[in-house]
Amino acid sequence: MLTLQQIKENKESVINLLKKRNYDFSEQIEKVIETDDIRKSTQTDLDNCLAESKLIAKEIGTLYRNGKHTEAITVKKKALEIKEKIKPLSNELKEVKIKLIKLLTNIPNIPHSSVPSGKLEKDNELIRTAGVKQEFNFKSLPHWELAKRFNIIDFGLGNKITGAGFPVYKGKGAKLQRALINFFLCEAEKQGYEEIMPPLLINEESGFGTGQLPDKEGQMYKIINENLYLIPTAEVPVTNLYRNTILKQEDLPIKMTAYSSCFRREAGSYGKEVRGLNRLHQFDKVEIVQITEPEKSYETLEKMVDYVESLLKKLELHYRIVKLCGGDLGFTSALTYDFEVYSAGQKKWLEVSSVSNFETFQTNRLKLRYRKKGEKRTRQAHTLNGSALALPRIVAALIENNQTKTGIKIPKALVEFTNFDFI
RNA sequence: GGAGAGAUGGCAGAGUGGUCGAAUGCGGUGGUCUUGAAAACCAUUGUACCGAAAGGUACCGGGGGUUCGAAUCCCUCUUUCUCCGCCA
């Protein structure tokens, strides 16, 4: 959610930058400003009425204490008159506030000035490609066939137990999952991220705080009788740890990492895009989250990109990094780098990580602020997060790229975690 | 799941209808004293909104209600603790 301050102080540049999303928000922005003006004047009116009624109430109190009952009754009439003004005003204020929030929550984050313009995936800016593309001197297979042949992932059993998109990992397949989680967590810890193990269910406030609600309600699984949601990413509970918080400047940056299962309805997905591990309803991911001072968030973003890249290097994957164009940029993000790995069996690029700076978009909703030393005022912090990494597509690429005629090789960096080097 | 008792500022803890945005203690910050520190003493110390400022308003777990007036009374939800039951 954008702040009113952002909108009012830089109206033109906000509108212009939002145009990168291929949509003109000037009407909404004007509406926000207009609504906020109504809010202000309504509040001023209400505050004045409340001040008056408070004064009268005190007067009545004094009269009663002095035994002047008849006079008190006269003044009461005056109080009732004001009360009649207060009620509609406070209703009005409540409504205009709701309207304002509604307007604000429908405006996406302002893209960073470096976000490339464009509408589609093809318009994303390629930052770099690295690693070696795997070539085979035999007929290579996609991961779902390899998984079946070596009995490490059973998609059919998942269908039986739950439904499509809930695979069952078996034997070395299950161990590979565990090893990857452990590897990612250990690497994050080396970088100074504190490990968090969060709840997998979140309430509505948390969903609102990081921007999943109300925007992406349909993408989350909801526990109806408890009014809770299954997390689509650990970003939600972990970032919400600091909801409604005022930090000290010296507490920043806050660096957290969390492994969690993630649950996504993926409504609208279909066809070969969802084949095998390419798109699942339940998957595992290690997430990294940072809370920083505004001045340092872009420097931090680059460091996070470098970190995620280091993981892909250690896993010896062929990857590329793209900066998302305005049309591809998520609703809550100001700048996002996507990581894609080449999966040599399917012969296609798979998105394995998204690293984003949300600037104050989340912290405004979260009421996550910090205070500089010696200052009384609070400022909004910046939040950033990234996958480091999501497992399924990494697994897909690993087993496709490292396939041999007789089995699958495990990259060196993982062997100490799997305790085997071949499947 | 059943029964009961709670939820007040960073923490502890008073306050049961009016001058309470809230005593007191601890903690924090600034200062006096000191070679320095400690102790002692003095001052200060919640968040947000409106306002150029003076000042005003809201907030005592959340929401609603009664009343001229609610931290205080009523309803409801959430949550914590104790006991019983169940249980990895």
CSV table of N, CA and C in Angstrom, one decimal, chain A residues 322-412:
chain,number,residue,atom,x,y,z
A,322,VAL,N,17.1,-12.2,-14.7
A,322,VAL,CA,16.4,-11.2,-15.4
A,322,VAL,C,15.8,-10.2,-14.5
A,323,LYS,N,15.7,-9.0,-14.9
A,323,LYS,CA,15.1,-7.9,-14.2
A,323,LYS,C,13.7,-7.8,-14.8
A,324,LEU,N,12.7,-7.9,-14.0
A,324,LEU,CA,11.3,-8.0,-14.5
A,324,LEU,C,10.9,-6.6,-15.0
A,325,CYS,N,10.2,-6.7,-16.2
A,325,CYS,CA,9.7,-5.4,-16.7
A,325,CYS,C,8.4,-5.0,-16.0
A,326,GLY,N,7.9,-3.8,-16.3
A,326,GLY,CA,6.8,-3.3,-15.6
A,326,GLY,C,5.5,-4.2,-15.6
A,327,GLY,N,5.3,-4.8,-16.8
A,327,GLY,CA,4.1,-5.6,-17.0
A,327,GLY,C,4.2,-7.0,-16.2
A,328,ASP,N,5.4,-7.4,-15.9
A,328,ASP,CA,5.6,-8.7,-15.3
A,328,ASP,C,5.8,-8.6,-13.8
A,329,LEU,N,6.0,-7.3,-13.3
A,329,LEU,CA,6.3,-7.0,-11.9
A,329,LEU,C,5.1,-7.3,-11.0
A,330,GLY,N,5.4,-8.0,-9.9
A,330,GLY,CA,4.3,-8.3,-9.0
A,330,GLY,C,3.7,-7.0,-8.4
A,331,PHE,N,2.5,-7.2,-7.9
A,331,PHE,CA,1.7,-6.0,-7.4
A,331,PHE,C,2.4,-5.3,-6.3
A,332,THR,N,3.1,-6.0,-5.4
A,332,THR,CA,3.6,-5.4,-4.2
A,332,THR,C,5.1,-5.0,-4.4
A,333,SER,N,5.7,-5.4,-5.5
A,333,SER,CA,7.1,-5.2,-5.6
A,333,SER,C,7.5,-3.9,-6.4
A,334,ALA,N,8.6,-3.3,-6.0
A,334,ALA,CA,9.1,-2.1,-6.7
A,334,ALA,C,10.2,-2.5,-7.7
A,335,LEU,N,10.9,-3.6,-7.4
A,335,LEU,CA,11.9,-4.1,-8.3
A,335,LEU,C,12.1,-5.6,-8.0
A,336,THR,N,12.1,-6.4,-9.0
A,336,THR,CA,12.3,-7.8,-8.9
A,336,THR,C,13.3,-8.4,-9.8
A,337,TYR,N,14.1,-9.2,-9.3
A,337,TYR,CA,15.0,-10.1,-10.2
A,337,TYR,C,14.5,-11.5,-10.1
A,338,ASP,N,14.3,-12.1,-11.3
A,338,ASP,CA,13.9,-13.5,-11.3
A,338,ASP,C,15.2,-14.3,-11.7
A,339,PHE,N,15.2,-15.5,-11.2
A,339,PHE,CA,16.3,-16.4,-11.5
A,339,PHE,C,15.6,-17.6,-12.2
A,340,GLU,N,16.3,-18.0,-13.3
A,340,GLU,CA,15.7,-19.1,-14.1
A,340,GLU,C,16.9,-20.1,-14.3
A,341,VAL,N,16.6,-21.4,-14.1
A,341,VAL,CA,17.6,-22.4,-14.4
A,341,VAL,C,17.2,-23.2,-15.6
A,342,TYR,N,18.2,-23.6,-16.3
A,342,TYR,CA,17.9,-24.4,-17.5
A,342,TYR,C,17.8,-25.8,-17.2
A,343,SER,N,16.6,-26.4,-17.6
A,343,SER,CA,16.4,-27.8,-17.3
A,343,SER,C,16.5,-28.5,-18.6
A,344,ALA,N,17.6,-29.3,-18.7
A,344,ALA,CA,18.1,-29.8,-19.9
A,344,ALA,C,17.2,-30.9,-20.5
A,345,GLY,N,16.4,-31.6,-19.7
A,345,GLY,CA,15.5,-32.6,-20.2
A,345,GLY,C,14.3,-32.1,-20.9
A,346,GLN,N,13.8,-31.0,-20.3
A,346,GLN,CA,12.6,-30.4,-20.9
A,346,GLN,C,13.1,-29.3,-21.9
A,347,LYS,N,14.3,-29.0,-21.8
A,347,LYS,CA,14.9,-28.0,-22.7
A,347,LYS,C,14.2,-26.7,-22.5
A,348,LYS,N,14.0,-26.3,-21.2
A,348,LYS,CA,13.4,-25.0,-21.0
A,348,LYS,C,13.9,-24.3,-19.7
A,349,TRP,N,13.7,-23.0,-19.6
A,349,TRP,CA,14.0,-22.3,-18.4
A,349,TRP,C,12.9,-22.4,-17.4
A,350,LEU,N,13.3,-22.6,-16.2
A,350,LEU,CA,12.4,-22.7,-15.1
A,350,LEU,C,12.7,-21.6,-14.0
A,351,GLU,N,11.6,-20.9,-13.7
A,351,GLU,CA,11.8,-19.9,-12.6
A,351,GLU,C,12.0,-20.5,-11.3
A,352,VAL,N,13.1,-20.2,-10.6
A,352,VAL,CA,13.4,-20.8,-9.3
A,352,VAL,C,13.5,-19.8,-8.2
A,353,SER,N,13.6,-18.6,-8.5
A,353,SER,CA,13.7,-17.6,-7.4
A,353,SER,C,13.2,-16.2,-7.9
A,354,SER,N,12.7,-15.5,-7.0
A,354,SER,CA,12.3,-14.1,-7.2
A,354,SER,C,12.8,-13.3,-6.1
A,355,VAL,N,13.6,-12.3,-6.4
A,355,VAL,CA,14.2,-11.5,-5.3
A,355,VAL,C,13.7,-10.1,-5.5
A,356,SER,N,13.0,-9.5,-4.4
A,356,SER,CA,12.3,-8.3,-4.6
A,356,SER,C,12.5,-7.3,-3.5
A,357,ASN,N,12.5,-6.0,-3.9
A,357,ASN,CA,12.4,-4.9,-2.9
A,357,ASN,C,11.0,-4.4,-2.9
A,358,PHE,N,10.4,-4.3,-1.7
A,358,PHE,CA,9.1,-3.8,-1.6
A,358,PHE,C,9.0,-2.4,-1.1
A,359,GLU,N,10.2,-1.9,-0.8
A,359,GLU,CA,10.3,-0.5,-0.3
A,359,GLU,C,9.4,-0.4,0.9
A,360,THR,N,8.5,0.6,0.9
A,360,THR,CA,7.6,0.8,2.1
A,360,THR,C,6.2,0.2,1.8
A,361,PHE,N,6.1,-0.6,0.7
A,361,PHE,CA,4.7,-1.0,0.3
A,361,PHE,C,4.2,-2.0,1.4
A,362,GLN,N,5.0,-2.9,1.9
A,362,GLN,CA,4.6,-3.8,3.0
A,362,GLN,C,4.6,-3.1,4.3
A,363,THR,N,5.7,-2.4,4.6
A,363,THR,CA,5.8,-1.8,5.9
A,363,THR,C,4.7,-0.8,6.3
A,364,ASN,N,4.2,-0.2,5.2
A,364,ASN,CA,3.0,0.7,5.5
A,364,ASN,C,1.8,-0.1,5.9
A,365,ARG,N,1.6,-1.2,5.3
A,365,ARG,CA,0.5,-2.1,5.8
A,365,ARG,C,0.8,-2.7,7.1
A,366,LEU,N,2.1,-3.1,7.3
A,366,LEU,CA,2.5,-3.8,8.5
A,366,LEU,C,2.6,-2.9,9.7
A,367,LYS,N,2.6,-1.6,9.5
A,367,LYS,CA,3.0,-0.6,10.5
A,367,LYS,C,4.3,-1.0,11.1
A,368,LEU,N,5.3,-1.2,10.3
A,368,LEU,CA,6.6,-1.6,10.7
A,368,LEU,C,7.5,-0.4,10.5
A,369,ARG,N,8.0,0.2,11.6
A,369,ARG,CA,8.7,1.4,11.5
A,369,ARG,C,10.0,1.3,12.3
A,370,TYR,N,10.9,2.3,12.1
A,370,TYR,CA,12.1,2.3,12.9
A,370,TYR,C,12.4,3.7,13.3
A,371,ARG,N,13.2,3.9,14.3
A,371,ARG,CA,13.5,5.2,14.8
A,371,ARG,C,15.0,5.4,14.7
A,372,LYS,N,15.4,6.6,14.2
A,372,LYS,CA,16.8,6.9,14.2
A,372,LYS,C,17.2,7.4,15.5
A,373,LYS,N,18.4,7.1,15.9
A,373,LYS,CA,18.9,7.5,17.2
A,373,LYS,C,18.8,9.0,17.4
A,374,GLY,N,18.2,9.4,18.5
A,374,GLY,CA,18.1,10.9,18.8
A,374,GLY,C,16.9,11.5,18.1
A,375,GLU,N,16.1,10.7,17.3
A,375,GLU,CA,14.9,11.3,16.7
A,375,GLU,C,13.7,10.8,17.4
A,376,LYS,N,12.7,11.6,17.4
A,376,LYS,CA,11.4,11.3,18.0
A,376,LYS,C,10.5,10.6,17.0
A,377,ARG,N,10.6,11.1,15.7
A,377,ARG,CA,9.7,10.6,14.7
A,377,ARG,C,10.0,9.2,14.3
A,378,THR,N,9.0,8.5,13.8
A,378,THR,CA,9.3,7.1,13.3
A,378,THR,C,9.3,7.2,11.7
A,379,ARG,N,10.0,6.3,11.2
A,379,ARG,CA,10.1,6.2,9.7
A,379,ARG,C,9.8,4.8,9.3
A,380,GLN,N,9.3,4.7,8.1
A,380,GLN,CA,9.0,3.3,7.6
A,380,GLN,C,10.3,2.6,7.1
A,381,ALA,N,10.4,1.4,7.5
A,381,ALA,CA,11.5,0.6,7.0
A,381,ALA,C,11.2,0.0,5.6
A,382,HIS,N,12.2,-0.6,5.0
A,382,HIS,CA,12.0,-1.3,3.8
A,382,HIS,C,12.0,-2.8,4.0
A,383,THR,N,11.2,-3.5,3.2
A,383,THR,CA,11.3,-5.0,3.3
A,383,THR,C,11.8,-5.5,2.0
A,384,LEU,N,12.5,-6.6,2.1
A,384,LEU,CA,12.9,-7.4,0.8
A,384,LEU,C,12.8,-8.8,1.1
A,385,ASN,N,12.6,-9.6,0.1
A,385,ASN,CA,12.7,-11.0,0.3
A,385,ASN,C,13.0,-11.7,-1.0
A,386,GLY,N,13.4,-13.0,-0.9
A,386,GLY,CA,13.7,-13.8,-2.1
A,386,GLY,C,13.7,-15.3,-1.7
A,387,SER,N,13.5,-16.1,-2.8
A,387,SER,CA,13.5,-17.5,-2.6
A,387,SER,C,15.0,-17.9,-2.6
A,388,ALA,N,15.4,-18.7,-1.7
A,388,ALA,CA,16.8,-19.1,-1.6
A,388,ALA,C,16.9,-20.5,-1.1
A,389,LEU,N,16.3,-21.4,-1.8
A,389,LEU,CA,15.6,-21.4,-3.0
A,389,LEU,C,14.3,-22.3,-2.9
A,390,ALA,N,13.5,-22.2,-3.9
A,390,ALA,CA,12.3,-23.1,-4.0
A,390,ALA,C,12.8,-24.5,-4.6
A,391,LEU,N,12.3,-25.5,-4.0
A,391,LEU,CA,12.9,-26.8,-4.3
A,391,LEU,C,12.5,-27.5,-5.6
A,392,PRO,N,11.2,-27.5,-5.9
A,392,PRO,CA,10.7,-28.4,-7.0
A,392,PRO,C,11.5,-28.2,-8.3
A,393,ARG,N,11.6,-27.0,-8.8
A,393,ARG,CA,12.2,-26.8,-10.1
A,393,ARG,C,13.7,-26.9,-10.0
A,394,ILE,N,14.3,-26.7,-8.8
A,394,ILE,CA,15.7,-27.0,-8.6
A,394,ILE,C,15.9,-28.5,-8.8
A,395,VAL,N,15.0,-29.2,-8.2
A,395,VAL,CA,15.1,-30.7,-8.3
A,395,VAL,C,14.9,-31.1,-9.7
A,396,ALA,N,13.9,-30.5,-10.4
A,396,ALA,CA,13.7,-30.9,-11.8
A,396,ALA,C,15.0,-30.6,-12.6
A,397,ALA,N,15.6,-29.5,-12.4
A,397,ALA,CA,16.8,-29.2,-13.2
A,397,ALA,C,17.9,-30.1,-12.8
A,398,LEU,N,18.1,-30.3,-11.5
A,398,LEU,CA,19.2,-31.1,-11.0
A,398,LEU,C,19.1,-32.5,-11.6
A,399,ILE,N,17.9,-33.1,-11.6
A,399,ILE,CA,17.9,-34.5,-12.1
A,399,ILE,C,17.9,-34.6,-13.6
A,400,GLU,N,17.4,-33.6,-14.2
A,400,GLU,CA,17.4,-33.6,-15.7
A,400,GLU,C,18.9,-33.3,-16.2
A,401,ASN,N,19.5,-32.3,-15.6
A,401,ASN,CA,20.8,-32.0,-16.0
A,401,ASN,C,21.9,-33.0,-15.7
A,402,ASN,N,21.7,-33.7,-14.6
A,402,ASN,CA,22.7,-34.6,-14.1
A,402,ASN,C,22.4,-36.1,-14.5
A,403,GLN,N,21.4,-36.3,-15.4
A,403,GLN,CA,21.1,-37.6,-15.7
A,403,GLN,C,22.2,-38.3,-16.5
A,404,THR,N,22.3,-39.6,-16.3
A,404,THR,CA,23.2,-40.4,-17.1
A,404,THR,C,22.3,-41.6,-17.5
A,405,LYS,N,22.9,-42.5,-18.3
A,405,LYS,CA,22.1,-43.7,-18.7
A,405,LYS,C,21.8,-44.6,-17.6
A,406,THR,N,22.6,-44.5,-16.5
A,406,THR,CA,22.4,-45.4,-15.4
A,406,THR,C,21.8,-44.8,-14.2
A,407,GLY,N,21.7,-43.5,-14.1
A,407,GLY,CA,21.2,-42.9,-12.9
A,407,GLY,C,21.4,-41.3,-12.9
A,408,ILE,N,21.4,-40.8,-11.7
A,408,ILE,CA,21.5,-39.3,-11.6
A,408,ILE,C,22.7,-39.0,-10.7
A,409,LYS,N,23.6,-38.1,-11.2
A,409,LYS,CA,24.7,-37.6,-10.3
A,409,LYS,C,24.2,-36.5,-9.4
A,410,ILE,N,24.8,-36.5,-8.2
A,410,ILE,CA,24.5,-35.4,-7.2
A,410,ILE,C,25.6,-34.4,-7.3
A,411,PRO,N,25.3,-33.1,-7.3
A,411,PRO,CA,26.4,-32.1,-7.4
A,411,PRO,C,27.3,-32.2,-6.1
A,412,LYS,N,28.5,-31.9,-6.2
A,412,LYS,CA,29.5,-32.1,-5.1
A,412,LYS,C,29.0,-31.4,-3.8
